[in-house]
Short mmCIF file of C-alpha atoms in Angstrom, two decimals:
data_model
loop_
_atom_site.label_atom_id
_atom_site.label_comp_id
_atom_site.label_asym_id
_atom_site.label_seq_id
_atom_site.Cartn_x
_atom_site.Cartn_y
_atom_site.Cartn_z
CA MET A 1 37.05 137.53 -27.67
CA LYS A 2 37.03 133.88 -26.47
CA MET A 3 39.45 134.41 -23.93
CA LYS A 4 37.65 137.31 -22.33
CA LEU A 5 34.64 135.19 -22.28
CA ARG A 6 36.29 132.61 -20.46
CA GLU A 7 37.74 134.96 -18.00
CA ARG A 8 34.14 136.38 -17.21
CA LYS A 9 33.04 132.95 -16.54
CA VAL A 10 35.80 132.30 -14.23
CA LYS A 11 35.01 135.63 -12.37
CA GLY A 12 31.48 134.36 -12.15
CA LEU A 13 32.50 131.23 -10.63
CA ASN A 14 34.65 133.05 -8.15
CA ALA A 15 31.64 135.07 -7.06
CA VAL A 16 29.78 131.94 -6.56
CA ILE A 17 32.54 130.38 -4.68
CA GLU A 18 32.92 133.44 -2.39
CA GLU A 19 29.08 133.37 -1.82
CA ASN A 20 29.38 129.93 -0.55
CA GLY A 21 32.43 130.73 1.70
CA LEU A 22 35.15 129.37 -0.42
CA GLU A 23 38.69 131.04 -0.35
CA MET A 24 40.14 132.47 -3.45
CA LYS A 25 43.95 132.16 -3.86
CA PRO A 26 45.95 135.29 -5.03
CA ALA A 27 47.13 135.38 -8.65
CA LYS A 28 50.70 134.26 -9.40
CA LYS A 29 53.09 135.61 -12.16
CA LYS A 30 52.13 135.25 -15.71
CA MET A 31 52.68 132.14 -17.63
CA ASP A 32 53.56 131.47 -21.33
CA ALA A 33 50.73 131.15 -23.74
CA LYS A 34 50.47 127.23 -23.94
CA LYS A 35 50.69 126.91 -20.08
CA LYS A 36 48.08 129.73 -19.79
CA LYS A 37 45.62 127.97 -22.16
CA LYS A 38 46.12 124.78 -20.10
CA VAL A 39 45.32 126.38 -16.85
CA ILE A 40 42.30 128.22 -18.21
CA ARG A 41 40.95 124.89 -19.53
CA LEU A 42 41.29 123.28 -16.17
CA SER A 43 39.90 126.18 -14.34
CA VAL A 44 36.83 126.04 -16.45
CA ILE A 45 36.22 122.38 -15.69
CA GLY A 46 36.66 123.04 -11.96
CA GLY A 47 34.27 126.05 -12.21
CA ILE A 48 31.78 123.78 -13.82
CA ILE A 49 32.03 121.29 -11.07
CA VAL A 50 31.77 123.94 -8.47
CA VAL A 51 28.61 125.39 -10.13
CA ILE A 52 26.94 121.94 -10.03
CA GLY A 53 28.02 121.37 -6.35
CA GLY A 54 26.61 124.85 -5.56
CA PHE A 55 23.40 124.00 -7.29
CA PHE A 56 22.86 120.94 -4.96
CA ILE A 57 23.86 122.92 -1.81
CA ILE A 58 21.42 125.51 -2.85
CA SER A 59 18.70 122.97 -3.58
CA SER A 60 19.34 121.23 -0.27
CA SER A 61 19.00 124.54 1.48
CA MET A 62 15.86 125.20 0.02
CA ALA A 63 14.54 121.75 0.75
CA LYS A 64 15.59 122.32 4.36
CA SER A 65 13.67 125.50 4.56
CA ALA A 66 10.49 123.84 3.04
CA GLY A 67 10.71 120.84 5.25
CA VAL A 68 10.42 117.06 4.53
CA SER A 69 6.85 115.40 4.83
CA VAL A 70 6.56 112.95 7.71
CA GLU A 71 3.61 110.97 8.91
CA THR A 72 2.47 111.76 12.34
CA ILE A 73 -0.28 110.81 14.88
CA ALA A 74 -1.62 113.09 17.31
CA ALA A 75 -1.23 112.26 21.06
CA THR A 76 -4.64 111.74 22.56
CA LYS A 77 -6.39 110.36 25.65
CA GLY A 78 -7.64 106.76 25.74
CA THR A 79 -7.65 103.42 27.62
CA VAL A 80 -4.81 100.92 27.42
CA SER A 81 -4.62 97.53 29.07
CA SER A 82 -1.86 94.94 29.29
CA SER A 83 -2.49 91.17 29.23
CA ILE A 84 -0.79 87.83 29.44
CA ASP A 85 -1.55 85.18 26.85
CA THR A 86 -0.92 81.72 27.94
CA SER A 87 -2.43 78.27 28.09
CA GLY A 88 -3.12 75.66 30.81
CA THR A 89 -5.06 72.51 31.71
CA VAL A 90 -8.70 72.39 32.81
CA LYS A 91 -9.05 70.78 36.38
CA SER A 92 -11.67 70.44 38.85
CA GLU A 93 -11.68 72.60 41.93
CA ILE A 94 -13.70 70.09 43.99
CA THR A 95 -12.44 66.58 44.24
CA ARG A 96 -13.84 63.65 46.39
CA THR A 97 -11.96 60.33 46.75
CA TYR A 98 -14.24 57.74 48.34
CA PHE A 99 -12.49 55.27 50.69
CA SER A 100 -13.71 52.01 52.11
CA ASP A 101 -14.54 52.52 55.77
CA ALA A 102 -12.13 50.91 58.24
CA THR A 103 -15.19 49.36 59.99
CA THR A 104 -16.95 48.35 56.92
CA LYS A 105 -15.38 44.80 56.53
CA THR A 106 -17.55 43.49 53.67
CA ASN A 107 -17.50 43.07 49.86
CA VAL A 108 -18.51 45.24 47.03
CA GLN A 109 -21.80 44.07 45.56
CA ASP A 110 -22.24 46.39 42.35
CA VAL A 111 -20.20 49.32 40.82
CA ASN A 112 -22.74 51.45 38.94
CA VAL A 113 -20.38 53.59 37.11
CA GLU A 114 -17.37 53.46 34.78
CA LEU A 115 -14.44 55.77 34.39
CA GLY A 116 -15.54 59.00 32.54
CA ASP A 117 -19.32 58.70 33.41
CA THR A 118 -21.08 61.92 34.23
CA VAL A 119 -23.17 61.72 37.45
CA LYS A 120 -25.69 63.98 39.34
CA ALA A 121 -25.59 64.55 43.07
CA GLY A 122 -27.45 61.81 44.99
CA ASP A 123 -26.65 59.15 42.38
CA GLN A 124 -25.70 55.76 43.74
CA LEU A 125 -22.19 54.91 42.66
CA LEU A 126 -21.62 51.71 44.47
CA THR A 127 -23.43 49.03 46.65
CA TYR A 128 -22.16 46.75 49.46
CA ASP A 129 -23.12 43.18 50.36
CA ILE A 130 -24.57 43.94 53.68
CA ALA A 131 -25.36 40.22 55.02
CA ASP A 132 -22.25 40.08 57.34
CA LEU A 133 -22.66 43.60 58.46
CA GLU A 134 -26.21 42.84 59.53
CA ALA A 135 -25.18 39.85 61.61
CA ASN A 136 -22.39 41.72 63.19
CA SER A 137 -24.59 44.75 64.03
CA LYS A 138 -27.23 42.43 65.66
CA GLN A 139 -24.55 40.72 67.76
CA VAL A 140 -22.77 44.02 69.03
CA ILE A 141 -26.21 45.50 69.78
CA LEU A 142 -27.09 42.51 71.91
CA ASN A 143 -23.69 42.83 73.67
CA GLY A 144 -24.42 46.47 74.21
CA GLN A 145 -27.84 45.81 75.79
CA SER A 146 -26.49 43.03 77.97
CA SER A 147 -23.66 45.36 79.25
CA ALA A 148 -26.07 48.06 79.84
CA PHE A 149 -28.51 45.80 81.91
CA SER A 150 -25.57 44.46 83.68
CA TYR A 151 -24.48 47.99 84.73
CA GLN A 152 -27.99 49.01 85.70
CA GLY A 153 -28.40 45.95 87.72
CA GLU A 154 -25.05 46.71 89.50
CA ALA A 155 -25.99 50.27 90.02
CA GLN A 156 -29.38 49.25 91.47
CA GLU A 157 -27.94 46.68 93.82
CA ASN A 158 -25.31 49.13 94.91
CA ALA A 159 -27.83 51.59 95.70
CA LYS A 160 -29.92 49.02 97.64
CA TYR A 161 -26.78 48.06 99.71
CA GLN A 162 -26.14 51.81 100.36
CA GLU A 163 -29.63 52.17 101.47
CA MET A 164 -29.24 49.13 103.62
CA LEU A 165 -25.99 50.48 105.16
CA ALA A 166 -27.56 53.82 106.07
CA LYS A 167 -30.59 52.02 107.65
CA SER A 168 -28.53 49.58 109.64
CA VAL A 169 -26.36 52.38 110.92
CA THR A 170 -29.38 54.18 112.09
CA ASP A 171 -30.96 50.98 113.63
CA ILE A 172 -27.77 50.05 115.46
CA GLN A 173 -27.72 53.60 117.15
CA ASN A 174 -31.31 53.35 118.05
CA TYR A 175 -31.14 49.69 119.36
CA GLN A 176 -27.99 50.73 121.38
CA ALA A 177 -29.99 53.42 123.06
CA LEU A 178 -33.11 51.26 123.70
CA MET A 179 -30.90 48.34 125.03
CA ALA A 180 -29.26 50.83 127.48
CA LEU A 181 -32.69 51.83 128.78
CA GLN A 182 -33.92 48.37 128.89
CA LYS A 183 -30.85 47.08 130.58
CA GLU A 184 -31.54 49.81 133.31
CA TYR A 185 -35.13 48.67 133.69
CA VAL A 186 -34.19 45.14 134.00
CA LYS A 187 -31.80 45.89 136.76
CA SER A 188 -34.32 47.85 138.68
CA LEU A 189 -36.79 44.96 138.59
CA GLU A 190 -34.07 42.50 139.72
CA ASP A 191 -33.05 44.96 142.62
CA SER A 192 -36.70 44.86 143.70
CA ILE A 193 -36.82 41.05 143.99
CA SER A 194 -34.96 39.47 146.92
CA ASP A 195 -35.69 35.92 146.07
CA GLU A 196 -32.90 34.46 143.94
CA LYS A 197 -34.94 31.56 142.82
CA ILE A 198 -37.23 33.81 141.18
CA LYS A 199 -34.38 35.55 139.52
CA LYS A 200 -32.89 32.26 138.25
CA ARG A 201 -36.19 31.13 136.80
CA ALA A 202 -36.45 34.53 135.01
CA ASP A 203 -33.07 33.86 133.48
CA LEU A 204 -33.77 30.30 132.35
CA TYR A 205 -37.15 31.34 130.66
CA ASN A 206 -35.26 34.24 128.94
CA GLN A 207 -32.68 31.70 127.64
CA GLN A 208 -35.52 29.51 126.41
CA TYR A 209 -37.12 32.42 124.66
CA SER A 210 -33.81 33.61 123.00
CA LEU A 211 -33.07 29.87 121.93
CA ASN A 212 -36.45 29.46 120.42
CA ARG A 213 -36.11 32.93 118.60
CA SER A 214 -32.91 31.64 117.15
CA ILE A 215 -34.30 28.43 116.03
CA ASN A 216 -37.23 30.08 114.34
CA ASN A 217 -34.71 32.39 112.45
CA PHE A 218 -32.74 29.23 111.33
CA ASN A 219 -35.84 27.60 110.08
CA TYR A 220 -36.54 30.67 107.97
CA GLU A 221 -33.18 30.45 106.46
CA LEU A 222 -33.58 26.84 105.44
CA THR A 223 -36.81 27.95 103.34
CA LYS A 224 -34.52 29.98 100.94
CA GLU A 225 -34.18 28.15 97.66
CA ASP A 226 -30.86 29.57 96.86
CA LEU A 227 -29.25 28.31 100.10
CA GLU A 228 -26.02 26.51 99.40
CA THR A 229 -25.81 22.79 100.85
CA LYS A 230 -23.00 23.86 103.17
CA GLN A 231 -25.07 26.64 104.61
CA ARG A 232 -28.21 24.45 104.91
CA ASP A 233 -26.17 21.85 106.75
CA ASN A 234 -24.72 24.47 109.13
CA PHE A 235 -28.22 25.79 109.85
CA GLN A 236 -29.58 22.20 110.49
CA LYS A 237 -26.70 21.58 112.96
CA LEU A 238 -27.42 24.91 114.79
CA ILE A 239 -31.13 23.99 115.09
CA ALA A 240 -30.21 20.65 116.71
CA ASP A 241 -27.83 22.18 119.08
CA TYR A 242 -30.20 24.92 120.04
CA ASN A 243 -32.96 22.42 120.56
CA ASN A 244 -30.66 20.40 122.90
CA GLU A 245 -29.97 23.55 124.84
CA VAL A 246 -33.69 24.31 125.09
CA ALA A 247 -34.13 20.83 126.61
CA ARG A 248 -31.24 21.41 129.01
CA VAL A 249 -32.84 24.75 130.15
CA GLY A 250 -36.16 23.10 130.50
CA ASN A 251 -34.68 20.38 132.70
CA GLU A 252 -33.27 23.02 134.99
CA LEU A 253 -36.60 24.89 135.15
CA SER A 254 -38.28 21.59 136.29
CA LYS A 255 -36.05 21.37 139.28
CA LEU A 256 -37.20 24.82 140.62
CA GLU A 257 -40.28 25.38 142.45
CA ASP A 258 -42.99 27.10 140.21
CA TYR A 259 -44.54 29.85 142.30
CA LYS A 260 -45.36 33.42 141.84
CA THR A 261 -45.46 36.39 144.11
CA LYS A 262 -48.75 38.21 144.72
CA ASP A 263 -47.89 41.26 142.46
CA ASN A 264 -46.45 38.88 139.52
CA ARG A 265 -43.21 40.77 139.70
CA GLU A 266 -41.48 37.45 138.39
CA ASP A 267 -43.70 37.75 135.18
CA ILE A 268 -42.76 41.34 134.55
CA LEU A 269 -39.08 40.57 135.09
CA ILE A 270 -39.24 37.63 132.52
CA LYS A 271 -41.06 39.97 130.01
CA ALA A 272 -38.55 42.72 130.55
CA LYS A 273 -35.64 40.31 130.06
CA ASN A 274 -37.39 39.01 126.92
CA ASP A 275 -37.85 42.50 125.56
CA TYR A 276 -34.12 43.02 126.07
CA SER A 277 -33.36 39.82 124.32
CA ASP A 278 -35.66 41.11 121.27
CA LEU A 279 -33.68 44.39 121.33
CA GLU A 280 -30.41 42.41 121.40
CA ILE A 281 -31.49 40.14 118.38
CA ALA A 282 -32.60 43.26 116.40
CA TYR A 283 -29.31 44.95 117.28
CA ASN A 284 -27.17 41.87 115.97
CA GLU A 285 -29.43 41.74 112.84
CA ALA A 286 -28.61 45.37 112.25
CA ARG A 287 -24.97 44.70 112.77
CA THR A 288 -25.22 41.85 110.28
CA PHE A 289 -27.01 43.94 107.65
CA GLN A 290 -24.27 46.58 108.13
CA SER A 291 -21.54 44.17 107.64
CA ARG A 292 -23.31 42.63 104.61
CA ALA A 293 -23.97 46.17 103.02
CA GLU A 294 -20.31 47.20 103.57
CA GLY A 295 -19.01 44.14 101.98
CA SER A 296 -21.39 44.45 99.05
CA ILE A 297 -21.28 48.12 98.03
CA LYS A 298 -18.89 48.63 95.21
CA ASN A 299 -16.37 51.32 95.44
CA GLY A 300 -16.50 54.27 93.20
CA ALA A 301 -13.79 53.09 90.79
CA THR A 302 -15.53 49.65 90.29
CA LEU A 303 -18.92 51.11 89.56
CA LYS A 304 -17.35 53.65 87.25
CA SER A 305 -15.49 50.97 85.34
CA ALA A 306 -18.96 49.14 84.84
CA GLU A 307 -20.46 52.28 83.76
CA LEU A 308 -17.70 52.96 81.17
CA THR A 309 -17.87 49.36 80.12
CA SER A 310 -21.53 49.81 79.39
CA GLU A 311 -21.07 53.13 77.59
CA ALA A 312 -18.32 51.68 75.47
CA SER A 313 -20.48 48.70 74.50
CA GLN A 314 -23.39 51.11 73.72
CA ALA A 315 -21.02 53.13 71.48
CA VAL A 316 -19.91 49.88 69.70
CA ALA A 317 -23.46 49.01 69.18
CA GLU A 318 -24.34 52.47 67.87
CA ASN A 319 -21.36 52.52 65.52
CA ALA A 320 -22.26 49.04 64.12
CA ALA A 321 -25.85 50.37 63.43
CA ARG A 322 -24.37 53.50 61.78
CA VAL A 323 -22.02 51.38 59.69
CA LEU A 324 -24.94 49.18 58.64
CA GLU A 325 -27.08 52.16 57.62
CA GLU A 326 -24.18 53.67 55.69
CA ALA A 327 -23.46 50.54 54.03
CA LYS A 328 -27.26 50.19 52.96
CA LYS A 329 -26.76 53.46 51.27
CA GLY A 330 -23.56 52.48 49.37
CA ILE A 331 -21.54 55.28 47.88
CA VAL A 332 -23.61 58.21 46.86
CA ALA A 333 -22.50 61.13 44.75
CA ASP A 334 -22.01 64.24 46.93
CA PHE A 335 -22.22 66.64 43.90
CA ASP A 336 -22.49 66.70 39.98
CA GLY A 337 -19.31 65.62 38.42
CA VAL A 338 -17.31 63.14 36.51
CA ILE A 339 -15.87 59.74 37.59
CA THR A 340 -12.22 60.15 37.18
CA LYS A 341 -11.04 56.86 38.88
CA VAL A 342 -12.51 53.52 39.62
CA GLY A 343 -10.49 51.35 42.12
CA VAL A 344 -12.74 48.28 42.75
CA VAL A 345 -14.88 45.69 40.88
CA ALA A 346 -18.23 44.15 41.72
CA GLY A 347 -17.69 41.20 44.07
CA GLY A 348 -14.32 42.34 45.16
CA PRO A 349 -13.40 43.07 48.88
CA ALA A 350 -13.60 46.54 50.35
CA ILE A 351 -10.39 46.40 52.13
CA ASP A 352 -9.75 49.05 54.90
CA GLY A 353 -8.76 52.26 53.30
CA THR A 354 -9.04 51.19 49.71
CA GLU A 355 -9.73 53.95 47.17
CA LEU A 356 -13.08 53.04 45.79
CA LEU A 357 -14.01 55.88 43.44
CA THR A 358 -12.86 59.37 42.55
CA LEU A 359 -15.46 62.00 41.69
CA GLU A 360 -14.45 65.46 40.39
CA SER A 361 -16.89 68.33 39.80
CA ASN A 362 -17.39 69.55 36.27
CA LYS A 363 -19.13 72.75 37.38
CA ASN A 364 -16.65 74.05 39.84
CA VAL A 365 -13.64 74.13 37.51
CA LYS A 366 -10.48 75.89 36.84
CA VAL A 367 -7.61 76.21 34.51
CA GLU A 368 -4.23 75.51 36.02
CA LEU A 369 -1.33 77.11 34.29
CA SER A 370 2.47 77.77 34.88
CA VAL A 371 3.96 81.21 34.61
CA SER A 372 7.69 82.46 34.81
CA LYS A 373 8.96 85.29 37.10
CA TYR A 374 8.51 87.69 34.17
CA ASP A 375 4.78 87.12 34.09
CA LEU A 376 4.40 86.57 37.86
CA GLU A 377 5.14 90.15 38.64
CA MET A 378 2.19 91.27 36.45
CA LEU A 379 -0.39 88.78 38.12
CA ALA A 380 -2.66 89.29 41.11
CA GLU A 381 -5.52 87.47 42.60
CA GLY A 382 -8.80 88.84 41.25
CA GLN A 383 -7.72 89.73 37.70
CA LYS A 384 -10.17 88.93 35.07
CA ALA A 385 -9.53 86.57 32.33
CA ASP A 386 -10.93 85.35 28.96
CA ILE A 387 -10.89 81.56 28.57
CA THR A 388 -11.28 79.55 25.25
CA ILE A 389 -11.88 75.75 25.66
CA ASN A 390 -12.51 73.59 22.61
CA GLY A 391 -13.70 76.67 20.68
CA ASN A 392 -15.99 77.77 23.50
CA ALA A 393 -15.49 81.22 25.18
CA TYR A 394 -15.65 81.54 28.99
CA THR A 395 -14.91 84.17 31.58
CA GLY A 396 -12.51 83.67 34.48
CA VAL A 397 -10.77 85.20 37.45
CA VAL A 398 -7.35 84.63 38.88
CA SER A 399 -8.25 82.69 42.06
CA LYS A 400 -4.97 81.43 43.50
CA ILE A 401 -1.24 82.19 42.90
CA ASN A 402 1.00 79.57 44.40
CA SER A 403 3.71 80.64 46.96
CA VAL A 404 6.29 77.96 45.78
CA ALA A 405 8.04 77.82 42.23
CA LEU A 406 8.91 74.33 40.92
CA PRO A 407 11.40 73.67 38.00
CA ASN A 408 9.81 72.64 34.66
CA ALA A 409 11.19 70.08 32.30
CA ALA A 410 13.89 72.56 31.21
CA GLY A 411 14.82 73.49 34.79
CA THR A 412 13.08 76.98 34.72
CA PRO A 413 11.34 77.81 38.03
CA MET A 414 7.61 78.22 37.33
CA VAL A 415 4.78 79.11 39.65
CA THR A 416 1.37 77.52 39.34
CA VAL A 417 -1.53 79.94 38.94
CA GLU A 418 -5.26 79.00 39.13
CA VAL A 419 -8.01 80.75 37.12
CA HIS A 420 -11.54 79.84 38.22
CA ILE A 421 -14.04 79.52 35.25
CA GLU A 422 -16.93 81.51 36.36
CA ASP A 423 -19.47 80.32 33.68
CA GLY A 424 -18.46 76.68 33.25
CA ASP A 425 -20.98 74.29 31.48
CA SER A 426 -21.33 70.69 30.51
CA LYS A 427 -19.23 71.14 27.42
CA ILE A 428 -16.05 71.46 29.47
CA CYS A 429 -13.88 68.41 29.54
CA LEU A 430 -11.50 67.96 32.42
CA GLY A 431 -7.90 67.55 31.31
CA ILE A 432 -8.31 69.45 28.18
CA GLU A 433 -6.01 72.43 27.16
CA ALA A 434 -7.45 75.91 27.55
CA LYS A 435 -6.26 79.21 26.13
CA VAL A 436 -6.24 81.91 28.81
CA VAL A 437 -5.83 85.77 28.45
CA ILE A 438 -5.32 87.47 31.63
CA HIS A 439 -6.12 91.15 31.84
CA THR A 440 -3.31 92.26 34.21
CA LYS A 441 -3.51 96.12 34.15
CA GLU A 442 -5.66 98.89 32.75
CA ALA A 443 -5.17 102.75 32.60
CA LYS A 444 -8.23 104.89 31.54
CA ASP A 445 -8.27 108.39 30.13
CA VAL A 446 -4.52 108.64 29.83
CA ILE A 447 -2.14 109.96 27.00
CA ILE A 448 -1.36 107.12 24.71
CA ALA A 449 1.20 106.66 21.88
CA PRO A 450 1.78 104.03 19.36
CA ILE A 451 4.04 101.47 20.70
CA GLU A 452 6.49 101.77 17.65
CA ALA A 453 6.86 105.49 18.43
CA VAL A 454 8.33 104.92 21.69
CA ASN A 455 12.12 104.57 21.66
CA ALA A 456 14.82 104.08 24.27
CA ASP A 457 18.48 104.99 24.65
CA ASN A 458 20.91 105.85 27.51
CA ASP A 459 18.82 108.99 28.32
CA GLY A 460 15.64 106.75 28.81
CA ASP A 461 12.37 106.56 26.92
CA PHE A 462 11.70 109.09 24.35
CA CYS A 463 9.34 110.04 21.32
CA TYR A 464 10.13 112.12 18.25
CA ILE A 465 7.64 114.93 17.83
CA ILE A 466 7.26 118.05 15.67
CA ASN A 467 7.47 121.03 17.83
CA SER A 468 5.86 124.45 17.43
CA GLU A 469 8.73 125.52 15.06
CA GLY A 470 8.18 122.54 12.70
CA LEU A 471 11.41 120.96 13.68
CA VAL A 472 12.00 117.36 14.88
CA GLU A 473 12.41 117.34 18.58
CA LYS A 474 13.38 114.36 20.83
CA ARG A 475 10.95 114.47 23.71
CA ILE A 476 11.92 112.30 26.90
CA VAL A 477 8.80 110.59 28.27
CA THR A 478 7.73 108.49 31.16
CA ILE A 479 5.80 105.31 30.19
CA GLY A 480 3.31 103.24 32.02
CA ILE A 481 1.63 100.14 30.92
CA SER A 482 1.71 98.90 27.31
CA SER A 483 -0.67 96.81 25.19
CA ASP A 484 0.31 95.17 21.82
CA ASP A 485 -0.29 98.46 20.02
CA TYR A 486 -0.07 101.26 22.45
CA THR A 487 1.84 102.62 25.52
CA GLU A 488 0.68 104.81 28.24
CA ILE A 489 2.64 108.13 28.44
CA LYS A 490 2.55 109.37 32.03
CA ASP A 491 4.73 112.44 31.47
CA GLY A 492 6.50 114.16 28.59
CA LEU A 493 3.64 114.53 26.04
CA GLN A 494 0.34 116.52 25.99
CA GLU A 495 -2.85 115.89 24.24
CA GLY A 496 -2.47 116.86 20.65
CA ASP A 497 1.30 116.74 20.36
CA GLN A 498 2.23 115.45 16.87
CA ILE A 499 4.19 112.19 17.36
CA ILE A 500 6.36 110.79 14.50
CA ALA A 501 5.66 107.21 14.39
CA THR A 502 8.61 106.42 12.21
CA LEU A 503 11.55 108.71 11.51
CA PRO A 504 12.28 108.75 7.66
CA THR A 505 15.92 108.21 6.54
CA GLY A 506 17.85 111.31 6.51
CA VAL A 507 15.66 113.08 8.90
CA MET A 508 17.13 113.81 12.45
CA GLU A 509 16.62 115.87 15.64
CA GLY A 510 16.32 119.55 14.46
CA SER A 511 15.36 118.77 10.90
CA LYS A 512 12.58 120.93 9.30
CA VAL A 513 9.61 118.64 8.65
CA THR A 514 6.04 118.93 7.59
CA ALA A 515 3.26 116.80 9.08
CA THR A 516 1.09 114.72 6.74
CA ASN A 517 -1.55 112.12 6.99
CA THR A 518 -2.18 112.94 10.67
CA GLU A 519 -4.58 110.88 12.53
CA GLU A 520 -5.47 110.29 16.36
CA ALA A 521 -4.97 107.26 18.43
CA SER A 522 -8.03 105.22 19.17
CA THR A 523 -9.80 106.35 22.26
CA THR A 524 -9.59 102.67 23.55
CA ALA A 525 -6.14 101.14 22.61
CA ALA A 526 -6.21 97.65 21.16
CA LYS A 527 -4.59 95.01 23.39
#
């Protein structure tokens, strides 16, 4: 009975083995009783093992059909933004260094500020000792005025001589015409007189008339106070000579019989000759004036040089006056800010080109930071930023990205970026460290997935999801920007897809799973 029972159990095991696809070997020839008992005992043990294995296989199959529980999150639409967290140094955007003017050769009287002082626009920062500047300004102003008067005098005198020249040229032409007519008149009178004695007497009277006219002119010249001694002596000598000549002519006249014709023709001739002499004297005077004017008129280059000299002197005077006025003001702050450098002391010389003071605005401020090539590709001018300085929050905007990379202490090329602080206040200290979060990109109303749910392999980026059959599916996706928590899914997922954030151990693509603890992503992803 025991033997049969064991055989039935073995047959049952065979059935189980066949159900599970195991192969049964054909029976061999009969054995003796002892061997048969041993074989049956081993077969029973093997059967038990097979039964246990079959149990686990059946249990696994049942578990597979039921599905393992996995945590999922539903793909949803939201906003995701990327940012760069960094730090930099607070600096001023407006810096003014005050230098001593090259023309301000004086000493500093007082320095009214110290390094680190906060000042307002219009505050006097420094004063000059202006005593020497006042004296110098007065002197150059006088020189300028003298030069201007000198040029004006030259210009007026030149105009006078030009006028004289023009008049003398006209007079010469007129006198030449009148002399020609008068000469013809004299000749006609002489032709009408046949007595030579009358003609000779008329000539001698005319000589006396001309000599006396000349003597009168010489005496007039002697009345001039500015006449030089040599000229005075010369005129006196001429007067003496001319008087001798008058006496000689008078002596000759006394030898001639003094009589007149009935029609007084000799008197008419004498007057005509005297009139001609007057015209000749006037003509010669006009020639003298012409010669004097031509010799006195300055050429254009000479007069222009005098004009330029006057203008230069005037410019020097005006500049001296300007320098004095500026020196009286001293150095005045152009804007609100902080004194970041003091280069002089009270009583010290303001040497040409000396850096006196440096003023930096504490209202127009920025954060200057350095970024690597990896962050650079994410940055653009105009991006918004959150700034923290000494525990105080401010807003900013990327205002400048330098075009040159310079190596840092480690030799890594870094690019300088400036972030303008839009709401700076008096709490900001120049030179202090600032923390900066630059918001580089933002995508709104897009499919988002937890960043830990996005994987990558040789096929590209992918997510594990639960498909409509309840199986784990590897879904290839196209990603966009990422924050610290979420990634934009441009393609591959639809709103509502069940994303497996973390695949449990033992679960793989194609595994039957059940979603539990499902929740949706935030409509606005955290950065």
